[in-house]
PDB file of C-alpha atoms and ligand atoms in Angstrom:
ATOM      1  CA  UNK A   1     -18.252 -17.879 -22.663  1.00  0.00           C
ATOM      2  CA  UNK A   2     -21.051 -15.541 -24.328  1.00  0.00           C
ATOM      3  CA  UNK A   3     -19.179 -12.659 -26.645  1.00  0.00           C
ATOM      4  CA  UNK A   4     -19.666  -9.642 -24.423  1.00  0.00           C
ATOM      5  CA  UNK A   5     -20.726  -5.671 -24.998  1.00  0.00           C
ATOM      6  CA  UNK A   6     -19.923  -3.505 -22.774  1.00  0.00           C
ATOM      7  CA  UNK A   7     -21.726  -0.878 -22.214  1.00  0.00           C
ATOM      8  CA  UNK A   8     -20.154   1.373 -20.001  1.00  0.00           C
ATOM      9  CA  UNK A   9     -16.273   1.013 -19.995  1.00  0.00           C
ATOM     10  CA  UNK A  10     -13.268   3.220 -17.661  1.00  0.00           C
ATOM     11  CA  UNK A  11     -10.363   3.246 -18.919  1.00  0.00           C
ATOM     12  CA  UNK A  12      -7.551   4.782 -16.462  1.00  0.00           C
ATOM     13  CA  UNK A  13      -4.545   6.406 -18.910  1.00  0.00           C
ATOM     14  CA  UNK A  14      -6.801   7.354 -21.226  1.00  0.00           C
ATOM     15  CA  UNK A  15      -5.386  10.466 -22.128  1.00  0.00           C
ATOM     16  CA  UNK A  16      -2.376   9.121 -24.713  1.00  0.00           C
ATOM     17  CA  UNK A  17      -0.956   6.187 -26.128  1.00  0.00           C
ATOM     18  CA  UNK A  18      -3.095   2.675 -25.112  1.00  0.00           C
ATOM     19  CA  UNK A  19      -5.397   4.259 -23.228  1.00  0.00           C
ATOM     20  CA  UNK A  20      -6.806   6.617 -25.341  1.00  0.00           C
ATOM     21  CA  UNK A  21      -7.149   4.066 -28.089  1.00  0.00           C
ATOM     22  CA  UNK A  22      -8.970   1.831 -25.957  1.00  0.00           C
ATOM     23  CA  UNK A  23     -11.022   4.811 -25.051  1.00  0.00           C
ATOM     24  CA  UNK A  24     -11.320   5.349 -28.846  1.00  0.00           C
ATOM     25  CA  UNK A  25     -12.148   1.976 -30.322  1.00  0.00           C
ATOM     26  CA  UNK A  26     -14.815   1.445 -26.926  1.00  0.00           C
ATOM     27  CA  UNK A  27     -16.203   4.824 -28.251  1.00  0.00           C
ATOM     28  CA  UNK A  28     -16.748   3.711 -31.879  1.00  0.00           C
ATOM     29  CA  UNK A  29     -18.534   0.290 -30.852  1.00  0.00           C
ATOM     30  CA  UNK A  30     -21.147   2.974 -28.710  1.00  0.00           C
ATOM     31  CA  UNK A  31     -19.751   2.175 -25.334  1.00  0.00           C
ATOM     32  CA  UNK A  32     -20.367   5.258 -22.342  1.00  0.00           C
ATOM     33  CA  UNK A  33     -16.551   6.066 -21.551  1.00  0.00           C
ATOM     34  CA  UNK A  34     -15.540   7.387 -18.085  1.00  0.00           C
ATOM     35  CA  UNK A  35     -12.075   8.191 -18.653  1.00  0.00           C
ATOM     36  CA  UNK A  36      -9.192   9.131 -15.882  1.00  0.00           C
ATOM     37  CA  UNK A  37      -5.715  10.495 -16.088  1.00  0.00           C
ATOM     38  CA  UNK A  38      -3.836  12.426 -14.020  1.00  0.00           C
ATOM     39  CA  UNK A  39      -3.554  14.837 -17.239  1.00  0.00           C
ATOM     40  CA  UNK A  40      -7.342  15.783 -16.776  1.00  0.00           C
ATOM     41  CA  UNK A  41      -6.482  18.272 -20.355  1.00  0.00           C
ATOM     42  CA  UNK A  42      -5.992  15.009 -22.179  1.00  0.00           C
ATOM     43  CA  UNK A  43      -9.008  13.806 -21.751  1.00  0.00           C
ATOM     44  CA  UNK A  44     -11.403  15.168 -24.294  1.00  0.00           C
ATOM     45  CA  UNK A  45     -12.699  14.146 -27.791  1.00  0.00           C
ATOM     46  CA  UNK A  46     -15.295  11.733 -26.480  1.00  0.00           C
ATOM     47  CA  UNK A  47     -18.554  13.163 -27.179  1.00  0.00           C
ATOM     48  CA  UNK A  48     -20.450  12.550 -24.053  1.00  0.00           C
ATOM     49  CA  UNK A  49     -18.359  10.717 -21.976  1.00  0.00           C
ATOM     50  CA  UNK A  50     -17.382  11.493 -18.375  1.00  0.00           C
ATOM     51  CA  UNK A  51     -13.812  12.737 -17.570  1.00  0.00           C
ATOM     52  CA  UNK A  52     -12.530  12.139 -14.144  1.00  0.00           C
ATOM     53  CA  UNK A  53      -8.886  13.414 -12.926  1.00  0.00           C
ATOM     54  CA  UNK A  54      -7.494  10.756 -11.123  1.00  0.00           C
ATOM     55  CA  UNK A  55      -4.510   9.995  -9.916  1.00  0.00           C
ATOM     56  CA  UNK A  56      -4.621   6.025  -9.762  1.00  0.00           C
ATOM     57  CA  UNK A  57      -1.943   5.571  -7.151  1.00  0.00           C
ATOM     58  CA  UNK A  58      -4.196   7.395  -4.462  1.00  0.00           C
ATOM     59  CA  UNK A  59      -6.429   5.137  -3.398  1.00  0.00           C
ATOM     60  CA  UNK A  60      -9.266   7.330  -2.248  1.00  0.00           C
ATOM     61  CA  UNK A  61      -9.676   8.867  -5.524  1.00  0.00           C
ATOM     62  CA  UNK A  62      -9.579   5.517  -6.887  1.00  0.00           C
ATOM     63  CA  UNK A  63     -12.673   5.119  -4.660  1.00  0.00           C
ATOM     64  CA  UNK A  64     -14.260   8.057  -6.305  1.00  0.00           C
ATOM     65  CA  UNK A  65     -13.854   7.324  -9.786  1.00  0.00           C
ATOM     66  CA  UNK A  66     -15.830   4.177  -9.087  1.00  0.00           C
ATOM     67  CA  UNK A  67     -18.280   5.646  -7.267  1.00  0.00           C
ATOM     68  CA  UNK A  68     -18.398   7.818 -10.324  1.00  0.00           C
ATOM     69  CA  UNK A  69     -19.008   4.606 -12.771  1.00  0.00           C
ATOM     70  CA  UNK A  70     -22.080   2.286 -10.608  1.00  0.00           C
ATOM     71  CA  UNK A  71     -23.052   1.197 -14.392  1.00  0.00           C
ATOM     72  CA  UNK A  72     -19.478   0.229 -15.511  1.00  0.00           C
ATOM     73  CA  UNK A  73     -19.286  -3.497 -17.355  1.00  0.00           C
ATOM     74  CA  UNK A  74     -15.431  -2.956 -18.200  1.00  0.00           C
ATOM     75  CA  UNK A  75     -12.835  -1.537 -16.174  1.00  0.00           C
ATOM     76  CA  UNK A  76      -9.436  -0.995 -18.025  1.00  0.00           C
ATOM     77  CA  UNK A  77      -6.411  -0.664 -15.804  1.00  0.00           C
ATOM     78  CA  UNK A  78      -3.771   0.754 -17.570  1.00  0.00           C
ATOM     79  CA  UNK A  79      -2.396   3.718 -15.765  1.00  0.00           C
ATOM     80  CA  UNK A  80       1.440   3.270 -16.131  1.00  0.00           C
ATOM     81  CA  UNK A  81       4.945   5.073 -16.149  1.00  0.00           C
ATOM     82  CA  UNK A  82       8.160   3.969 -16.723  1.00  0.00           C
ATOM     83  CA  UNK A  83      10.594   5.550 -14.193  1.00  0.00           C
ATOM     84  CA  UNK A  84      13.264   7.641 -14.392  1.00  0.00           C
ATOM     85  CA  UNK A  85      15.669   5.004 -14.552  1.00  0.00           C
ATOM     86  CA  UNK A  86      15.784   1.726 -16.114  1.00  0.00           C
ATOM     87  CA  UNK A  87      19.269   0.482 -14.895  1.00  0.00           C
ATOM     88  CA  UNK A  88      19.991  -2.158 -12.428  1.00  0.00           C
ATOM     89  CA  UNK A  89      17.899  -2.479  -9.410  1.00  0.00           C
ATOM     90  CA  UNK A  90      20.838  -1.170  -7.197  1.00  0.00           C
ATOM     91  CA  UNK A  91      21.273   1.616  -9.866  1.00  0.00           C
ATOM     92  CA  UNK A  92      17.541   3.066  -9.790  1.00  0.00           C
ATOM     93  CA  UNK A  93      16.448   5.362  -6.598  1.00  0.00           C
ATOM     94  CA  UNK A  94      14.373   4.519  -4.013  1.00  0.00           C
ATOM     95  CA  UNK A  95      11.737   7.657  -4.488  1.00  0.00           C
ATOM     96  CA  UNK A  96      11.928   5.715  -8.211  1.00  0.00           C
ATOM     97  CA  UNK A  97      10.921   2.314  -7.047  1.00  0.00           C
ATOM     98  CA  UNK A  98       8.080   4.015  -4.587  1.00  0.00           C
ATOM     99  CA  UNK A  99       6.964   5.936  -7.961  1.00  0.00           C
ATOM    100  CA  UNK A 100       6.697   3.497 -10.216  1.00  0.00           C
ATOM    101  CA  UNK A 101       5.361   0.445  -7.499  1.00  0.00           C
ATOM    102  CA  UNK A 102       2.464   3.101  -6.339  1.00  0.00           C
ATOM    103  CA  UNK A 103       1.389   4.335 -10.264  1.00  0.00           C
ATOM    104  CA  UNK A 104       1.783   0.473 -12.172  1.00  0.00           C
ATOM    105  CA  UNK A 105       1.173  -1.968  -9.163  1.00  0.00           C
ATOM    106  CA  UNK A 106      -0.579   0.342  -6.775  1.00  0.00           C
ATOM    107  CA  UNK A 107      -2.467   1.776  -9.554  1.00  0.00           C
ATOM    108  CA  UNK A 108      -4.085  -2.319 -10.516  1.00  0.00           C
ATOM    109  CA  UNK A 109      -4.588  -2.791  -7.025  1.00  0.00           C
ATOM    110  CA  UNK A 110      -6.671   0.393  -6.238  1.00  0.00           C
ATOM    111  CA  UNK A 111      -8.332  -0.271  -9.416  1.00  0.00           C
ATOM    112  CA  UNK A 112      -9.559  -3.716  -7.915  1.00  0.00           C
ATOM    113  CA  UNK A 113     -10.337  -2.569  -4.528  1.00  0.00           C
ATOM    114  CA  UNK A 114     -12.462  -0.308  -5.631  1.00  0.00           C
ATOM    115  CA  UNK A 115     -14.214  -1.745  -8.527  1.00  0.00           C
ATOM    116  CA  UNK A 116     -14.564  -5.543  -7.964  1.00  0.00           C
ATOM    117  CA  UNK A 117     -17.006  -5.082  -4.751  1.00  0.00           C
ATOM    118  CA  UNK A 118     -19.394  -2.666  -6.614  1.00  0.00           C
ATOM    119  CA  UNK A 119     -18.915  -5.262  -9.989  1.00  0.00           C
ATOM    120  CA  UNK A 120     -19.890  -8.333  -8.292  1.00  0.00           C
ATOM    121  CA  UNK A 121     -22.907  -6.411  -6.319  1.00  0.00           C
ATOM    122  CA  UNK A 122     -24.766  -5.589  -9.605  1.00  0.00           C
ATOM    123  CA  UNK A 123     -24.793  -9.676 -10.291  1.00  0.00           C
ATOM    124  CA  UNK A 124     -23.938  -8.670 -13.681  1.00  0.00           C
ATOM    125  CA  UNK A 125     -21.282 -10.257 -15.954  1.00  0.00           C
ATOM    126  CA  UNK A 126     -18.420  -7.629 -16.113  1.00  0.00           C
ATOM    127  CA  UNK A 127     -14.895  -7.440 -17.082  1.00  0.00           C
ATOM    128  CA  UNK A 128     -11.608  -6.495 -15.746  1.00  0.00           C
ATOM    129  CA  UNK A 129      -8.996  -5.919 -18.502  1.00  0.00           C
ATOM    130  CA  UNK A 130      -5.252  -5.128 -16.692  1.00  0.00           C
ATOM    131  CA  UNK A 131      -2.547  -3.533 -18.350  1.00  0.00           C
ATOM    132  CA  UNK A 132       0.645  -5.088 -18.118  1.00  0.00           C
ATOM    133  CA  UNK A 133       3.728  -5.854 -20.330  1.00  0.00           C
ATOM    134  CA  UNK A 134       6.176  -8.021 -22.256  1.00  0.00           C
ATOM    135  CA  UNK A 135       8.508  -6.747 -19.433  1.00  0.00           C
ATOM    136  CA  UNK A 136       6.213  -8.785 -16.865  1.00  0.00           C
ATOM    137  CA  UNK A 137       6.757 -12.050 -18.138  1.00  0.00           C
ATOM    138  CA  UNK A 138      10.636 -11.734 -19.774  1.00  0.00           C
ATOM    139  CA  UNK A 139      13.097  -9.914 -17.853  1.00  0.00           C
ATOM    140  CA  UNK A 140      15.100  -7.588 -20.044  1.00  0.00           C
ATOM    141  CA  UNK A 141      18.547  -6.171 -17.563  1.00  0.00           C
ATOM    142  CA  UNK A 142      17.400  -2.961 -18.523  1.00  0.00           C
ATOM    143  CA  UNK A 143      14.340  -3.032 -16.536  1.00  0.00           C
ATOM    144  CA  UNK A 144      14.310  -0.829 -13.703  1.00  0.00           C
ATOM    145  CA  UNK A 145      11.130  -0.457 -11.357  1.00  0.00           C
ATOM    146  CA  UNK A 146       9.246  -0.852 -14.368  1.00  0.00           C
ATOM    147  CA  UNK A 147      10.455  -4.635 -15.183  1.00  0.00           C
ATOM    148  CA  UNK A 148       9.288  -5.761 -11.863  1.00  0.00           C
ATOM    149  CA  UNK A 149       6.397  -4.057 -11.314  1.00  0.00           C
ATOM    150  CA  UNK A 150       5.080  -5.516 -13.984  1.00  0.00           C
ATOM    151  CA  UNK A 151       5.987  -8.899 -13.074  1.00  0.00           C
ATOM    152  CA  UNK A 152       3.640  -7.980 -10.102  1.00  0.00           C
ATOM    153  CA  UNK A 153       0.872  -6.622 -12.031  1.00  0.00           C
ATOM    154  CA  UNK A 154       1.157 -10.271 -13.761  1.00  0.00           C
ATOM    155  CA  UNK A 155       0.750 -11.949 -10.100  1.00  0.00           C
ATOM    156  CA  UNK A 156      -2.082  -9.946  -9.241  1.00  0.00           C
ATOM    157  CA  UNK A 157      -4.121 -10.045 -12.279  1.00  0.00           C
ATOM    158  CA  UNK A 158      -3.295 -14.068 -12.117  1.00  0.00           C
ATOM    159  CA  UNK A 159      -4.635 -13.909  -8.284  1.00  0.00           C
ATOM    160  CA  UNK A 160      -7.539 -11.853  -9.454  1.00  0.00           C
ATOM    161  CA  UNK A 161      -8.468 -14.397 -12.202  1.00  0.00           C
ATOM    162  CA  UNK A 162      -8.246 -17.372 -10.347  1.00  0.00           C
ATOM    163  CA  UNK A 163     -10.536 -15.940  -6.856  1.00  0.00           C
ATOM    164  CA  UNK A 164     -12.788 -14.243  -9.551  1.00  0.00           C
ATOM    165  CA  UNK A 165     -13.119 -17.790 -11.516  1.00  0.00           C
ATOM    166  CA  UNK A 166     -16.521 -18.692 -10.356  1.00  0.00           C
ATOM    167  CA  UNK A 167     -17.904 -15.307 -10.546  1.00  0.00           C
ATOM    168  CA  UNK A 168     -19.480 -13.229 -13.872  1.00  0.00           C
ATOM    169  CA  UNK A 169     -16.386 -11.144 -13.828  1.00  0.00           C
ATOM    170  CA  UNK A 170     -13.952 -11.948 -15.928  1.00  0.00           C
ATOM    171  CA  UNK A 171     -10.157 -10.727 -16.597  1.00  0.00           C
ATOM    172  CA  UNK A 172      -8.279 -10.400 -19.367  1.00  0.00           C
ATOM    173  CA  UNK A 173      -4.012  -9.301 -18.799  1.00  0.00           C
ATOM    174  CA  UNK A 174      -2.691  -7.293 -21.576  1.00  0.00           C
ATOM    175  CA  UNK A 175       0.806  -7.860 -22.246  1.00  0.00           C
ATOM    176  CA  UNK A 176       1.794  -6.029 -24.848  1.00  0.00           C
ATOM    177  CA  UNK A 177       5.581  -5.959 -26.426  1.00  0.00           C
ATOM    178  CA  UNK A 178       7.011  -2.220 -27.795  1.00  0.00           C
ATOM    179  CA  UNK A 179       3.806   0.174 -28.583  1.00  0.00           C
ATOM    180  CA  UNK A 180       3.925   3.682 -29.812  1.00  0.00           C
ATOM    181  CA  UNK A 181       3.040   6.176 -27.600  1.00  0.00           C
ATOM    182  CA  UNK A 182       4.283   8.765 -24.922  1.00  0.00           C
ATOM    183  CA  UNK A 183       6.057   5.949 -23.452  1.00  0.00           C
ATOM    184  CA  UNK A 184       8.106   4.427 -26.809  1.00  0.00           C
ATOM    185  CA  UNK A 185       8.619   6.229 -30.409  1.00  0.00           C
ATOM    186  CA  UNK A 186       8.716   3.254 -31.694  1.00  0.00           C
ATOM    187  CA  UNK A 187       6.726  -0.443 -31.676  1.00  0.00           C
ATOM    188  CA  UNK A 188       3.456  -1.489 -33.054  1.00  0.00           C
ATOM    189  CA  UNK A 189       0.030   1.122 -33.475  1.00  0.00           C
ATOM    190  CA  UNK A 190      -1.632   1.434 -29.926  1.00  0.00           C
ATOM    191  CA  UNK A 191      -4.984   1.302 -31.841  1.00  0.00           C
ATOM    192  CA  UNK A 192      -3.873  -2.002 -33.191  1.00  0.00           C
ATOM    193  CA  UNK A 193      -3.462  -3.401 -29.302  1.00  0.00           C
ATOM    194  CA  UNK A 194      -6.581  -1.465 -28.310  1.00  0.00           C
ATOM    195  CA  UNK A 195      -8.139  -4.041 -30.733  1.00  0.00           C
ATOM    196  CA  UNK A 196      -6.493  -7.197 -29.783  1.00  0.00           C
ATOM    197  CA  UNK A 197      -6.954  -6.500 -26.064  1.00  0.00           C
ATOM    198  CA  UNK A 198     -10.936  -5.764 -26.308  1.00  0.00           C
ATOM    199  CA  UNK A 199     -11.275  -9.152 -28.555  1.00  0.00           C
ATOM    200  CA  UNK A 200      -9.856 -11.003 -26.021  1.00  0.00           C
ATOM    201  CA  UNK A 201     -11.713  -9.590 -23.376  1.00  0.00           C
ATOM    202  CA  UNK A 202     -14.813 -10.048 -25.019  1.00  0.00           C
ATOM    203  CA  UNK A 203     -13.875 -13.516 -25.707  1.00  0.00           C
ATOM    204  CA  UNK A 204     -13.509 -13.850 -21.550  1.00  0.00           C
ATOM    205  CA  UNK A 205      -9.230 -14.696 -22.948  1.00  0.00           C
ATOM    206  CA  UNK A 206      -7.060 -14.602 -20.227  1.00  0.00           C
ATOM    207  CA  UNK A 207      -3.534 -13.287 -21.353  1.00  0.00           C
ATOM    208  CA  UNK A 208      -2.532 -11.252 -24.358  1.00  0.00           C
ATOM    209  CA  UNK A 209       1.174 -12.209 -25.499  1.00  0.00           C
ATOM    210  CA  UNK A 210       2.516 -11.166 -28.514  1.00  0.00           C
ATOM    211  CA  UNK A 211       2.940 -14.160 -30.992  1.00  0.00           C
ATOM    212  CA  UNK A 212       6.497 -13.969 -31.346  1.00  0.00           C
ATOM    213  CA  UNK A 213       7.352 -14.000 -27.607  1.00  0.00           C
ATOM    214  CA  UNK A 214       5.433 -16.894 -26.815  1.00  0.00           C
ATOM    215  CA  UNK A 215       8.410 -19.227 -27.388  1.00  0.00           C
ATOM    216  CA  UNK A 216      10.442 -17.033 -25.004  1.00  0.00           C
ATOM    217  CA  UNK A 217       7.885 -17.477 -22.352  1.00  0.00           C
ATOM    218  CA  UNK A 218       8.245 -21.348 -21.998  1.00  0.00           C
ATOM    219  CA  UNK A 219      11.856 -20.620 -22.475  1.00  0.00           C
ATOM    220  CA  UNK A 220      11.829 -19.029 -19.201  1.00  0.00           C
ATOM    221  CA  UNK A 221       9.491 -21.346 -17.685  1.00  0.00           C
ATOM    222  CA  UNK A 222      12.098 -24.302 -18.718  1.00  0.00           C
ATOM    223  CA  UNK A 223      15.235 -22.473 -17.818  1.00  0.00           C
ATOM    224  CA  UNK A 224      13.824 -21.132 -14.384  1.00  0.00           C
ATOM    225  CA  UNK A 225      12.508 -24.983 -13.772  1.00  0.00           C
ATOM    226  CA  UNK A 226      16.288 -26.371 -14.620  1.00  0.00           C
ATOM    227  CA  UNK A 227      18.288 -23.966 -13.040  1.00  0.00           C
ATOM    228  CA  UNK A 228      19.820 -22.824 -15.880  1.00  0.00           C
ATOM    229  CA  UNK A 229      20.984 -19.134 -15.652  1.00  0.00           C
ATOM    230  CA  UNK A 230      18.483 -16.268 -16.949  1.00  0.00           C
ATOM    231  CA  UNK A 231      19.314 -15.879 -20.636  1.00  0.00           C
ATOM    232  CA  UNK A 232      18.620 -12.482 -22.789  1.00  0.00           C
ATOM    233  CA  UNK A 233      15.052 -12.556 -24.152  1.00  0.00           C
ATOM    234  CA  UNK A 234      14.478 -12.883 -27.427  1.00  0.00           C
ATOM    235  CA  UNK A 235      11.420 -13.014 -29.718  1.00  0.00           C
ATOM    236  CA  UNK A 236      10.785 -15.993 -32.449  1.00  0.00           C
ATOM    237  CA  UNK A 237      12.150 -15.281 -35.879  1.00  0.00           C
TER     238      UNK A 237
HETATM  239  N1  LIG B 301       4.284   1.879 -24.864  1.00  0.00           N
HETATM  240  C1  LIG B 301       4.813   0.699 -24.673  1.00  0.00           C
HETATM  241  O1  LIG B 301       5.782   0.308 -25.353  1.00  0.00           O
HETATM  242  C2  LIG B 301       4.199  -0.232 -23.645  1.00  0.00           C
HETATM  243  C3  LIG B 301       4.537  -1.587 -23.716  1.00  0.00           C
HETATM  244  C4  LIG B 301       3.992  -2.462 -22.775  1.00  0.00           C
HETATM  245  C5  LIG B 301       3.127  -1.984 -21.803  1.00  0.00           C
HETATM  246  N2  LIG B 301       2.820  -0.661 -21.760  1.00  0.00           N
HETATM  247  C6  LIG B 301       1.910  -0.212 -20.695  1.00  0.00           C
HETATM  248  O2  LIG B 301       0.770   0.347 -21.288  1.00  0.00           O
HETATM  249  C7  LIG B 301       0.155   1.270 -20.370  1.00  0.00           C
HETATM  250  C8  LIG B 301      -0.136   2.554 -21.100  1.00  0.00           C
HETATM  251  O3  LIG B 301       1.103   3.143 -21.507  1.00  0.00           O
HETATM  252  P1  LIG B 301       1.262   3.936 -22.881  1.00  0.00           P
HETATM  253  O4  LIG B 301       2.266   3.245 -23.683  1.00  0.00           O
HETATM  254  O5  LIG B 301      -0.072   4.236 -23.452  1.00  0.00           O
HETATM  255  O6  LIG B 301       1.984   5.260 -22.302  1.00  0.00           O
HETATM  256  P2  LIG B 301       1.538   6.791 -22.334  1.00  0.00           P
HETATM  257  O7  LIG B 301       2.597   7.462 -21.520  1.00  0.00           O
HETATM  258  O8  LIG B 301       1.287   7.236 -23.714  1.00  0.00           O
HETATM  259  O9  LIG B 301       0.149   6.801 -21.525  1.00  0.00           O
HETATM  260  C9  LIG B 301       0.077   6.587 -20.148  1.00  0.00           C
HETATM  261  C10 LIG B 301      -1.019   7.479 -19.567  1.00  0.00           C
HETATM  262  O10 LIG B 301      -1.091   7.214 -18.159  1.00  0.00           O
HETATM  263  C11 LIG B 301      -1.219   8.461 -17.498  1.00  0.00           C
HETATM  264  N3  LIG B 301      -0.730   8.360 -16.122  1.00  0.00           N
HETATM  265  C12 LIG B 301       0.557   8.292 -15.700  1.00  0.00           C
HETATM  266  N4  LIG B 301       0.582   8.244 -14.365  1.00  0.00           N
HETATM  267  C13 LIG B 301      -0.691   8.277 -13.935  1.00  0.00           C
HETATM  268  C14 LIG B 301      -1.299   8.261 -12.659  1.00  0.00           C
HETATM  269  N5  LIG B 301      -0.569   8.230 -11.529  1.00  0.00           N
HETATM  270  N6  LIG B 301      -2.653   8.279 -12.588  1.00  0.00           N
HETATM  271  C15 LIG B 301      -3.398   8.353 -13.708  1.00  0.00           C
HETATM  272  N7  LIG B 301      -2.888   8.388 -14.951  1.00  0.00           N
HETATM  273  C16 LIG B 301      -1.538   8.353 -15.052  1.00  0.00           C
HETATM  274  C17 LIG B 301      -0.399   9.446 -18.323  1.00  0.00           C
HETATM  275  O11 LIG B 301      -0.776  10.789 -18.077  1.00  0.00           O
HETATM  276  C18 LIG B 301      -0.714   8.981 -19.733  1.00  0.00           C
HETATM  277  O12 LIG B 301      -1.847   9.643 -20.265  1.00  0.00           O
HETATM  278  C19 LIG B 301       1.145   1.416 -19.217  1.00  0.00           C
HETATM  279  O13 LIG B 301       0.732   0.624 -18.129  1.00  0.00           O
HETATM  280  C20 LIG B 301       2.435   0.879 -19.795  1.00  0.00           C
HETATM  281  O14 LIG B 301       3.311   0.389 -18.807  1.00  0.00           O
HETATM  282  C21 LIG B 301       3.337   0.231 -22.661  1.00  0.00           C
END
């Protein structure tokens, strides 16, 4: 696949953490940003780019921000919270799950409703690049909502990849491990991601694992295959 520019990018989140350095490295390469967040204040600092308060788990205004971007080439979908509570599934609240499903899975699947349609109208070759996480392909016991709502954003960026395969859209799933930002104090540079994530969209790369978590991937794969109890992740050394 050709190396792409994009020339008009939205990035949903974009007002902290991965978002906004998406928003920011986009920016520096002379993409047009339209940016969303539900914190409308946090998006500014982008010259002449369009700001759009959106809350991604309603879909209607989902429908609006894309009616909002007819020119967009890359759509970044990477709205997400954590959750109150990242205990045991019996141990987290229902208005919790609901919360978290409608912002991180609800959020993708808005994003995709609303955009793909109006993507593969223009004929053009376009991109889809989905925000996901480590937590969507290991499962930490830990993870709340958040683990498994992530393991859904995994299906559906999969599902979108595979019925989008013969099409010029392309999607890349960004799966990223701990990353600094309002969500963690601690974990790698968000503008470093923001940079890994656009290569490998521009490359048309599907997912974006971590190198050291790789092995822990097919160690899942084997042990879910064998029957073999789930194990703790762990990353190479
Ligand atoms: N930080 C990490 O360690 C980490 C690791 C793996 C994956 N992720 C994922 O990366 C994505 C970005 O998270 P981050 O680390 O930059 O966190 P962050 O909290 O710094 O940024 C998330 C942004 O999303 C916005 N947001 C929250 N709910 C929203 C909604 N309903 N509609 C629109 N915007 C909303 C917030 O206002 C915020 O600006 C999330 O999907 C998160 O799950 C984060």
């Amino acid at each position: 696949m050709a190396f792409m520019h994009f020339t008009t990018a939205v990035v949903t989140g974009a007002a902290s953490g991965i978002g906004k350095a998406l928003a920011t490295r986009l920016h520096e390469a002379g993409t047009r940003l339209v940016l969303a967040d539900i914190d409308a204040d946090g998006l500014t600092g982008f010259g002449a780019g369009t700001a759009v308060r959106t809350d991604v788990s309603d879909a209607a205004a989902m429908e609006a921000l894309a009616a909002a971007a007819p020119d967009a080439d890359l759509v970044c979908l990477n709205a997400g919270i954590v959750g109150k509570d990242l205990g045991a599934p019996w141990e987290v609240a229902p208005e919790d799950w609901d919360r978290v499903f409608a912002v991180n899975l609800g959020g993708v699947v808005n994003g995709l409703r609303a955009f793909v349609p109006r993507l593969l109208a223009t004929g053009r070759p376009g991109h889809i690049l989905i925000t996901a996480s480590l937590a969507g392909l290991a499962t930490f016991p830990a993870g709340g909502a958040y683990a498994a709502s992530k393991h859904a954003v995994v299906a559906v960026a999969e599902q979108a990849a595979l019925t989008l395969a013969d099409t010029p859209i392309g999607v890349t799933l960004l799966c990223p491990a701990l990353v600094r930002s309002a969500m963690s104090p601690e974990g790698e540079d968000p503008l470093d991601i923001a940079d890994t994530a656009l290569a490998a969209a521009r490359a048309g790369e599907f997912a974006v694992v971590p190198k050291e978590w790789g092995g822990e991937i097919v160690r899942r794969g084997r042990r879910l295959a064998s029957g073999a109890q789930p194990a703790m992740p762990a990353p190479d050394m």
